[in-house]
């Protein structure tokens, strides 16, 4: 086969390192580097007939496997028994059955075995096993995590604990023994790591459902089985074979809502599920447990104890503890239940600690049955337990009535509100507007899921079985301070129990520490946040900066500290190094003189503020004692703690003295007492529907005060319940007088404390205020019927009776019933112009009118009309309107009746155009207009032309209407209004939507210096149509005299050189000559510039390096400036110059807007450029010499003006020079910023502001503040909220904070950012809570923005924070605001209350009288004067009031009334003189 010296191709296999012998291979597949033929076989395959080919040295047998494939069997692989003579038993040519166990690809040989034991094996290697296959295996060993098994001698597997059995096994060693044979199913196999996981769950092994081993196999609708790997609140994770995972959302777990999925499912549970969707490329599989024909999870009735009832209290024993709560056994039935972690306490901060403190076997007393829907749930929340004891839990939907209060638990938060569970699975929605009394950005996040709340039912929809709730403090809390004390007491008791439990379990060092104790500490670290320290016992603690004021701390220092709080969760202590507190505690004496008693009022200082409590130290005889003040007045309270600050001094009332001292703020106690006094109502036996006799006690504008029944219970009849029929404009109360007896019918009740209406289903009316009616229609009905309620629901189109309350801001406010108010806008009041001119004179308070409901979107505030139903406005109708806005460039915006709004363009104001046509109109003026068009959005196009308003009469029309662009023809001469003047030309409004442009080359025969002064907005201009593009609706106009025939009325002072006319008939040769002349003129200009520079240098003057090329923009600078290409730059002066005196400041609250660019203006650039290239006429030598003289003269004049400050700076260099001369003048810096803003260079304006803040001296505080205000204005108009906040924060740090706050509020208000201003005011009243001016300013802001109710609530807040000495002034100021912006009657009441307490405050009397004078109630003013002049005051003060009384009568009275006042003054003097003599 081979010969010597024959050349062959071989591949080097290796080189022996010692002998250096080279091993080669000449096999074809090796030399050619191809896959050998043996590669077609697979390991594990069985060859039925393998023919013995050769026996090698009696040890190895080579066999033919077919197709030229060779196999090799080693001696040990020939049989299970020992083969003594291989050549005899395996003769050449004999056939045998063998199995491939390996492949030798290098030698192209298959390694085979003929052992019967291996031939019988199901699997030979790990890769032979596929997921989902059923296999036989044998137990090898039992471990804590599972059982190890073997499939073959060299294939091992493992069964995890969860897969040992269908149910969980606590003792697997009792069920499994070594050597035991099992039938299992393969879960997952990893041949590369030789890992095999199997399951012994019979439900999986014997399952006949499809096996899922890849995501591609999953098809929607497919039903298969898997096991649960994880249970979460939002769903369940299911695992199949080959580690295929699927997710079951919470909504697909069961047909019913499942609140606690972990109680229904467990890890390892075999479940049958249905495929909803699958995304193989993303390995996402969505499943469902809801399968047709299969019993669903949670459908089985819960096994409840005998006598189960929601709200029942039982005892239980802890069985198991998990992260989500406690598994308990109800005693004595031992039924299983679940106590969720969030139901361990009303205080969520205690729930984790309580969960950790409970151990298996602990007995928990008094837990309440909460639910048994899918799992038996119990609760330990004290609020629910107390409600159960008092039988005030919600029982079913029929018990839910508006006005009732129920305890509940927050279930879920949404963007539009929160859902509250009121027990018995009654879940209601609290919308965002009913979550809090305060304005917050994200109301739902005020509360946390699981938090205990009290909710008031506001609305019930019986058809949909839904109800709305309110969580507002004003609805749920009625100044009962015992609620807050009870919450705090419960919190501290739970903390004490937790500490005892932890001490019993772990022996914590914290257990021996308590609040107010003095401990010796060593400071271990000092950082930016405070001090870290450690006690002698090794307890770590910290001290914040606010608790170490005036104390120097160094690392290693040992000192005494007061324990403020023992933080169990963080395992540390909060200390205080306050010297005064330490001294007071160390010198405290425990004797009868230092005892603290309930009800005592003591001064206190705040030391620590937490979510649930505020820690204070007491002053006076109780100095050295610590007390707790509630940080929450109520379960719903989120804002009480915000009024506290460390170091704040308050007066508190002691409420509890056992164990720890509990106290309440005195202002809360005083308010509660006042509320209790006001709410004292006589008991009565009145019921709804009863007819009784009542006596009229007082007649007011809107109600009759009554003494009802034989017990004379205080009640009332509201004006809407007096009569069935009313006379228009007459008050139904006019015929009633005090002392009259009337027969009334009780139709409702109000709560004695809150004065809010109670539902008819309320269980107890004995201490409530009856609401009555005098209507004959209701008196005729026996008993109480539906429809007799105090208020009802109104719909659009309803015709109802309403009563005038007041008139303000062009609105007539009316009272429909005690709950619902209405507003009538001025255009819906009357069609009589005289009535509209003075509505307050025609509509008196209390007057009754029939009105129609136009809008009822707000059930408590209706929009009404006295003109009947809303009638559509049609084109051609003549209507009345109220001018809302006047725009010089566009026209008028007009408010019409029935919510319609219209627009009047400049060309529709009159038949004859005049300059500035809108000057004749002002805002809030009544006008008549003709409707031209109206769209579906109630927006109309109006006209004020006489020809439109009086279509039947003959009117002279000088400027006819242009209705569309199609009416415009080239060559037509028209008149129009200037609506814009920009660099592109002057734009003329010729019709409502018809605009044309006049290029500057067609504006005048002369160059105009300042076009905007000549062609101001609103000017009437005559123009000729040059061209019209109907497709793009653009037209070019000309107002040259030769085109229009009209004389150009341009002041001579604003024009310069005459323009050179074009000659389109020139030849190309002449054009070339013109171009040559242009080049020559440019050279002459350059030479002129060079000479000018030399002359300026000789006179020590400098020129601006920037050159401005003269363009044909309509502005000529050639003659006045002395050069065609230059602008003058001002020069520095070597001698000192005084500070610049600027005549006027820059108005920062005017928003800067760029002129609008139109496509027409942009397209005109090329046209303008043609005009600009016209050559100037050649000048003679004499003219050139004259030009030079003029240039020199202009230079000199400019320099003199700059030096003498007669010229406004016009460039950056001008301003730089001025700020160098007057660096401390804020006005100069503001002008500089305004200069940049005028060119929209915002960043440069910011840079100027930063320079100003660095340059102005620190002594010039007001100047710096001016710059800060301008900087904030700049960021407000052109920046972002973040940049504005950054500037504001810096300004607060470097200026008096209160001034900066007030300035930013002014910025917000002027820019109409009301919401931001309100948020900033809220921050101010917290930060400057002791400043009365801040509260007054905030209230004025509310009143001016029609938020009177918010201002009234603000008054109550201010009285809690301010000293009592400031209360009178604050109440007085807000009472004045009530007169100006709110309800004068309320203002009267406030002044009367103040004067009853301070009758000798003449300043209050004077202000009260002035307010009443402005109210135009002369008799009431005279009564006030009579009262004040009968007070016992000093002679000087009495002289003041008599003089004021006299002036009043001279102005509003007659001679007789003046004489009466004069006589009273004389009598007073005589009495005073006589008393002095005696």
Tab-separated table of C-alpha atoms in Angstrom, residues 671-998:
chain	number	residue	atom	x	y	z
A	671	UNK	CA	-61.991	75.739	70.750
A	672	UNK	CA	-63.550	72.505	71.991
A	673	UNK	CA	-65.089	74.331	74.956
A	674	UNK	CA	-66.457	77.081	72.706
A	675	UNK	CA	-67.880	74.430	70.409
A	676	UNK	CA	-69.497	72.638	73.314
A	677	UNK	CA	-71.033	75.862	74.555
A	678	UNK	CA	-72.351	76.693	71.107
A	679	UNK	CA	-73.717	73.215	70.645
A	680	UNK	CA	-75.789	73.102	73.825
A	681	UNK	CA	-79.216	72.280	72.492
A	682	UNK	CA	-82.303	71.615	74.530
A	683	UNK	CA	-83.590	68.076	74.405
A	684	UNK	CA	-86.873	67.615	72.584
A	685	UNK	CA	-89.091	64.862	71.282
A	686	UNK	CA	-89.618	66.250	67.795
A	687	UNK	CA	-89.677	63.850	64.854
A	688	UNK	CA	-89.737	64.402	61.080
A	689	UNK	CA	-93.287	65.098	59.857
A	690	UNK	CA	-94.594	66.507	63.172
A	691	UNK	CA	-96.772	69.653	63.072
A	692	UNK	CA	-96.199	71.958	66.035
A	693	UNK	CA	-96.752	75.526	67.093
A	694	UNK	CA	-93.727	77.797	67.108
A	695	UNK	CA	-92.987	81.390	68.105
A	696	UNK	CA	-90.904	83.676	65.891
A	697	UNK	CA	-87.886	84.836	67.903
A	698	UNK	CA	-86.093	86.842	65.202
A	699	UNK	CA	-86.502	87.759	61.540
A	700	UNK	CA	-83.300	87.787	59.474
A	701	UNK	CA	-82.686	88.330	55.775
A	702	UNK	CA	-82.862	84.637	54.913
A	703	UNK	CA	-84.513	82.850	57.824
A	704	UNK	CA	-86.934	82.967	60.740
A	705	UNK	CA	-85.517	81.902	64.107
A	706	UNK	CA	-88.147	79.964	66.070
A	707	UNK	CA	-88.870	78.508	69.459
A	708	UNK	CA	-90.435	75.207	68.403
A	709	UNK	CA	-92.922	73.203	70.411
A	710	UNK	CA	-93.778	73.297	74.100
A	711	UNK	CA	-90.099	72.801	75.044
A	712	UNK	CA	-89.170	75.858	72.919
A	713	UNK	CA	-86.419	74.043	71.087
A	714	UNK	CA	-84.411	76.472	68.904
A	715	UNK	CA	-85.230	75.974	65.236
A	716	UNK	CA	-85.623	77.898	62.035
A	717	UNK	CA	-87.527	78.255	58.777
A	718	UNK	CA	-85.297	79.045	55.827
A	719	UNK	CA	-86.534	81.564	53.267
A	720	UNK	CA	-87.071	78.824	50.676
A	721	UNK	CA	-89.535	77.051	53.014
A	722	UNK	CA	-91.785	80.028	53.824
A	723	UNK	CA	-94.348	79.976	51.006
A	724	UNK	CA	-95.360	78.031	47.893
A	725	UNK	CA	-95.996	81.136	45.798
A	726	UNK	CA	-93.859	84.230	45.683
A	727	UNK	CA	-94.103	87.726	44.329
A	728	UNK	CA	-91.240	88.665	42.036
A	729	UNK	CA	-88.722	90.852	43.832
A	730	UNK	CA	-90.475	90.644	47.238
A	731	UNK	CA	-88.995	88.786	50.203
A	732	UNK	CA	-91.434	86.188	51.629
A	733	UNK	CA	-90.156	87.062	55.110
A	734	UNK	CA	-91.419	90.652	54.892
A	735	UNK	CA	-94.806	89.803	56.482
A	736	UNK	CA	-93.370	88.116	59.592
A	737	UNK	CA	-92.474	89.833	62.838
A	738	UNK	CA	-90.899	88.785	66.100
A	739	UNK	CA	-93.379	87.259	68.589
A	740	UNK	CA	-95.774	85.850	65.975
A	741	UNK	CA	-97.137	82.359	66.516
A	742	UNK	CA	-97.026	80.076	63.488
A	743	UNK	CA	-97.779	76.442	62.725
A	744	UNK	CA	-94.787	74.655	61.257
A	745	UNK	CA	-93.884	71.168	60.153
A	746	UNK	CA	-90.546	69.524	60.993
A	747	UNK	CA	-88.801	68.387	57.803
A	748	UNK	CA	-85.228	67.832	58.978
A	749	UNK	CA	-82.588	68.297	61.650
A	750	UNK	CA	-79.117	69.787	61.956
A	751	UNK	CA	-76.319	68.621	64.231
A	752	UNK	CA	-75.921	70.848	67.285
A	753	UNK	CA	-72.122	71.013	66.954
A	754	UNK	CA	-71.447	71.112	63.248
A	755	UNK	CA	-74.777	72.633	62.143
A	756	UNK	CA	-74.741	70.158	59.265
A	757	UNK	CA	-77.852	68.368	58.104
A	758	UNK	CA	-78.499	64.849	59.377
A	759	UNK	CA	-80.161	62.070	57.362
A	760	UNK	CA	-83.760	61.283	58.154
A	761	UNK	CA	-82.627	57.772	59.111
A	762	UNK	CA	-80.457	59.141	61.939
A	763	UNK	CA	-81.199	57.145	65.116
A	764	UNK	CA	-81.370	60.043	67.586
A	765	UNK	CA	-82.775	63.562	67.124
A	766	UNK	CA	-83.201	64.522	70.786
A	767	UNK	CA	-80.295	67.016	70.830
A	768	UNK	CA	-80.513	68.428	67.335
A	769	UNK	CA	-81.803	71.636	65.774
A	770	UNK	CA	-85.121	71.172	63.943
A	771	UNK	CA	-85.509	72.525	60.414
A	772	UNK	CA	-89.115	73.536	59.690
A	773	UNK	CA	-91.395	74.629	56.867
A	774	UNK	CA	-94.340	77.022	56.527
A	775	UNK	CA	-95.357	75.892	53.043
A	776	UNK	CA	-99.053	75.093	52.921
A	777	UNK	CA	-98.490	72.265	50.442
A	778	UNK	CA	-96.261	70.453	52.922
A	779	UNK	CA	-98.435	71.275	55.944
A	780	UNK	CA	-101.367	69.609	54.172
A	781	UNK	CA	-99.515	66.263	53.982
A	782	UNK	CA	-99.641	64.023	57.051
A	783	UNK	CA	-96.347	62.649	58.255
A	784	UNK	CA	-93.073	62.859	56.383
A	785	UNK	CA	-92.942	61.961	52.693
A	786	UNK	CA	-90.205	61.792	50.108
A	787	UNK	CA	-89.626	65.120	48.393
A	788	UNK	CA	-89.951	67.119	51.616
A	789	UNK	CA	-86.215	67.154	52.299
A	790	UNK	CA	-84.337	70.386	52.957
A	791	UNK	CA	-82.607	70.257	49.593
A	792	UNK	CA	-83.102	68.364	46.375
A	793	UNK	CA	-81.207	67.651	43.174
A	794	UNK	CA	-81.676	70.182	40.367
A	795	UNK	CA	-81.385	69.517	36.637
A	796	UNK	CA	-80.643	71.735	33.665
A	797	UNK	CA	-83.842	73.379	32.477
A	798	UNK	CA	-85.628	73.269	35.857
A	799	UNK	CA	-87.612	76.392	36.704
A	800	UNK	CA	-87.075	77.122	40.400
A	801	UNK	CA	-87.448	79.874	42.957
A	802	UNK	CA	-84.277	81.632	44.145
A	803	UNK	CA	-83.620	84.484	46.546
A	804	UNK	CA	-81.150	87.338	46.070
A	805	UNK	CA	-78.153	87.164	48.334
A	806	UNK	CA	-75.706	89.768	47.000
A	807	UNK	CA	-74.300	91.354	43.845
A	808	UNK	CA	-70.563	91.502	43.112
A	809	UNK	CA	-68.201	91.282	40.137
A	810	UNK	CA	-71.054	91.440	37.594
A	811	UNK	CA	-72.678	88.397	39.195
A	812	UNK	CA	-75.904	88.126	41.162
A	813	UNK	CA	-75.553	85.507	43.880
A	814	UNK	CA	-78.768	83.776	44.888
A	815	UNK	CA	-79.783	81.254	47.529
A	816	UNK	CA	-81.870	78.354	46.220
A	817	UNK	CA	-82.138	76.478	49.528
A	818	UNK	CA	-79.991	76.209	52.686
A	819	UNK	CA	-77.456	73.998	50.885
A	820	UNK	CA	-77.479	75.143	47.265
A	821	UNK	CA	-76.422	78.560	45.969
A	822	UNK	CA	-76.760	79.942	42.474
A	823	UNK	CA	-75.135	82.598	40.344
A	824	UNK	CA	-76.732	84.738	37.633
A	825	UNK	CA	-74.283	86.426	35.300
A	826	UNK	CA	-75.145	89.975	34.336
A	827	UNK	CA	-76.271	89.165	30.801
A	828	UNK	CA	-78.740	86.607	32.137
A	829	UNK	CA	-80.347	89.040	34.607
A	830	UNK	CA	-82.572	91.150	32.388
A	831	UNK	CA	-83.125	92.515	28.896
A	832	UNK	CA	-83.679	96.020	30.312
A	833	UNK	CA	-80.562	98.143	29.875
A	834	UNK	CA	-81.436	100.282	32.908
A	835	UNK	CA	-81.459	97.172	35.103
A	836	UNK	CA	-78.125	96.030	33.734
A	837	UNK	CA	-76.594	99.456	34.319
A	838	UNK	CA	-77.247	99.245	38.078
A	839	UNK	CA	-78.182	95.668	39.133
A	840	UNK	CA	-77.539	96.220	42.839
A	841	UNK	CA	-80.240	98.892	42.879
A	842	UNK	CA	-82.899	96.623	41.346
A	843	UNK	CA	-82.088	93.333	43.087
A	844	UNK	CA	-82.410	93.642	46.884
A	845	UNK	CA	-81.254	90.905	49.312
A	846	UNK	CA	-84.029	88.433	50.065
A	847	UNK	CA	-86.003	89.231	46.913
A	848	UNK	CA	-87.659	86.204	45.308
A	849	UNK	CA	-87.305	85.491	41.563
A	850	UNK	CA	-88.181	82.638	39.234
A	851	UNK	CA	-85.035	81.417	37.529
A	852	UNK	CA	-83.999	78.632	35.150
A	853	UNK	CA	-81.095	76.244	35.751
A	854	UNK	CA	-78.473	76.518	32.993
A	855	UNK	CA	-75.712	74.386	34.534
A	856	UNK	CA	-75.886	71.875	37.406
A	857	UNK	CA	-72.451	70.232	37.146
A	858	UNK	CA	-71.711	71.405	40.697
A	859	UNK	CA	-74.677	70.277	42.837
A	860	UNK	CA	-73.967	72.995	45.426
A	861	UNK	CA	-73.493	75.865	42.947
A	862	UNK	CA	-75.895	76.291	40.044
A	863	UNK	CA	-75.708	78.652	37.095
A	864	UNK	CA	-79.068	80.360	36.748
A	865	UNK	CA	-80.841	82.645	34.313
A	866	UNK	CA	-83.731	85.065	34.720
A	867	UNK	CA	-84.382	85.017	30.966
A	868	UNK	CA	-85.646	81.450	30.701
A	869	UNK	CA	-84.093	78.461	28.949
A	870	UNK	CA	-80.888	78.747	27.000
A	871	UNK	CA	-81.750	79.858	23.474
A	872	UNK	CA	-79.324	79.291	20.610
A	873	UNK	CA	-77.874	82.422	19.038
A	874	UNK	CA	-78.373	82.515	15.274
A	875	UNK	CA	-76.634	84.640	12.613
A	876	UNK	CA	-78.323	88.000	12.160
A	877	UNK	CA	-79.512	88.268	15.753
A	878	UNK	CA	-78.919	91.518	17.659
A	879	UNK	CA	-77.568	90.676	21.130
A	880	UNK	CA	-76.205	92.405	24.188
A	881	UNK	CA	-72.675	91.701	25.332
A	882	UNK	CA	-70.134	92.545	27.986
A	883	UNK	CA	-66.645	93.532	26.872
A	884	UNK	CA	-64.175	91.092	28.447
A	885	UNK	CA	-60.939	92.189	26.816
A	886	UNK	CA	-59.683	94.956	24.525
A	887	UNK	CA	-56.840	94.105	22.110
A	888	UNK	CA	-55.456	97.037	20.068
A	889	UNK	CA	-54.175	94.723	17.321
A	890	UNK	CA	-57.178	92.406	16.955
A	891	UNK	CA	-60.313	93.959	18.468
A	892	UNK	CA	-62.705	93.009	21.268
A	893	UNK	CA	-63.595	89.826	23.142
A	894	UNK	CA	-67.253	89.926	24.216
A	895	UNK	CA	-69.221	87.780	26.658
A	896	UNK	CA	-72.777	87.039	25.514
A	897	UNK	CA	-75.665	85.487	27.365
A	898	UNK	CA	-76.013	81.751	27.982
A	899	UNK	CA	-72.243	81.159	28.009
A	900	UNK	CA	-71.734	82.323	24.435
A	901	UNK	CA	-68.573	84.278	23.668
A	902	UNK	CA	-67.849	86.469	20.646
A	903	UNK	CA	-65.055	88.307	18.839
A	904	UNK	CA	-65.221	91.692	17.125
A	905	UNK	CA	-62.358	92.423	14.746
A	906	UNK	CA	-61.059	95.947	14.104
A	907	UNK	CA	-62.773	96.163	10.721
A	908	UNK	CA	-66.158	95.306	12.272
A	909	UNK	CA	-66.172	98.098	14.855
A	910	UNK	CA	-67.563	100.828	12.579
A	911	UNK	CA	-68.562	101.637	8.983
A	912	UNK	CA	-65.896	104.345	8.923
A	913	UNK	CA	-62.392	103.513	10.045
A	914	UNK	CA	-60.645	105.807	12.538
A	915	UNK	CA	-57.298	105.536	14.272
A	916	UNK	CA	-57.202	103.474	17.480
A	917	UNK	CA	-60.825	102.321	17.219
A	918	UNK	CA	-60.709	100.281	20.452
A	919	UNK	CA	-60.002	103.352	22.596
A	920	UNK	CA	-63.736	103.992	22.832
A	921	UNK	CA	-64.278	100.675	24.600
A	922	UNK	CA	-63.302	99.508	28.052
A	923	UNK	CA	-63.599	96.238	29.909
A	924	UNK	CA	-67.014	95.447	31.468
A	925	UNK	CA	-68.801	97.875	29.142
A	926	UNK	CA	-72.224	96.814	27.848
A	927	UNK	CA	-72.611	96.859	24.073
A	928	UNK	CA	-75.021	95.750	21.328
A	929	UNK	CA	-73.715	93.584	18.512
A	930	UNK	CA	-74.902	91.743	15.434
A	931	UNK	CA	-74.111	88.032	15.194
A	932	UNK	CA	-72.416	87.180	11.898
A	933	UNK	CA	-71.614	83.519	12.581
A	934	UNK	CA	-71.616	81.023	15.441
A	935	UNK	CA	-69.947	77.603	15.722
A	936	UNK	CA	-70.745	74.502	17.783
A	937	UNK	CA	-68.434	75.584	20.596
A	938	UNK	CA	-70.619	78.635	21.332
A	939	UNK	CA	-68.068	81.011	19.785
A	940	UNK	CA	-69.497	83.820	17.696
A	941	UNK	CA	-68.264	86.379	15.188
A	942	UNK	CA	-69.795	89.785	15.912
A	943	UNK	CA	-70.068	93.177	14.260
A	944	UNK	CA	-70.692	96.631	15.748
A	945	UNK	CA	-71.236	98.377	12.375
A	946	UNK	CA	-74.340	100.530	12.300
A	947	UNK	CA	-75.200	99.063	8.922
A	948	UNK	CA	-75.453	95.676	10.641
A	949	UNK	CA	-77.263	96.852	13.787
A	950	UNK	CA	-79.810	98.922	11.813
A	951	UNK	CA	-80.237	96.897	8.667
A	952	UNK	CA	-83.517	98.544	7.736
A	953	UNK	CA	-82.160	102.076	7.840
A	954	UNK	CA	-79.839	103.803	5.373
A	955	UNK	CA	-76.304	104.114	6.742
A	956	UNK	CA	-73.366	105.816	5.078
A	957	UNK	CA	-70.602	103.237	4.646
A	958	UNK	CA	-67.175	104.636	3.874
A	959	UNK	CA	-65.231	101.390	4.424
A	960	UNK	CA	-67.267	98.406	3.196
A	961	UNK	CA	-66.849	94.914	4.627
A	962	UNK	CA	-64.538	92.425	2.982
A	963	UNK	CA	-66.001	88.997	3.609
A	964	UNK	CA	-63.367	86.928	1.805
A	965	UNK	CA	-60.119	87.195	-0.122
A	966	UNK	CA	-61.999	86.567	-3.365
A	967	UNK	CA	-63.488	90.077	-3.169
A	968	UNK	CA	-60.005	91.643	-3.349
A	969	UNK	CA	-58.768	92.554	-6.821
A	970	UNK	CA	-55.382	93.758	-8.020
A	971	UNK	CA	-55.301	97.541	-8.363
A	972	UNK	CA	-58.065	98.070	-5.805
A	973	UNK	CA	-57.512	100.861	-3.237
A	974	UNK	CA	-58.614	99.935	0.319
A	975	UNK	CA	-58.308	101.175	3.857
A	976	UNK	CA	-57.230	99.033	6.770
A	977	UNK	CA	-55.726	98.952	10.251
A	978	UNK	CA	-52.079	98.355	11.086
A	979	UNK	CA	-51.872	95.190	13.206
A	980	UNK	CA	-48.110	94.630	13.137
A	981	UNK	CA	-44.920	96.430	12.176
A	982	UNK	CA	-41.825	94.258	11.898
A	983	UNK	CA	-38.579	93.950	9.964
A	984	UNK	CA	-40.499	92.376	7.081
A	985	UNK	CA	-42.849	95.283	6.627
A	986	UNK	CA	-46.143	96.725	7.838
A	987	UNK	CA	-49.118	94.355	8.006
A	988	UNK	CA	-52.592	95.702	7.356
A	989	UNK	CA	-55.900	94.190	8.487
A	990	UNK	CA	-58.454	94.733	5.705
A	991	UNK	CA	-61.133	92.334	6.983
A	992	UNK	CA	-61.826	89.769	9.666
A	993	UNK	CA	-59.307	87.257	8.354
A	994	UNK	CA	-57.814	89.264	5.506
A	995	UNK	CA	-54.318	90.650	5.985
A	996	UNK	CA	-51.910	92.259	3.538
A	997	UNK	CA	-48.301	93.325	3.722
A	998	UNK	CA	-46.667	96.612	2.758
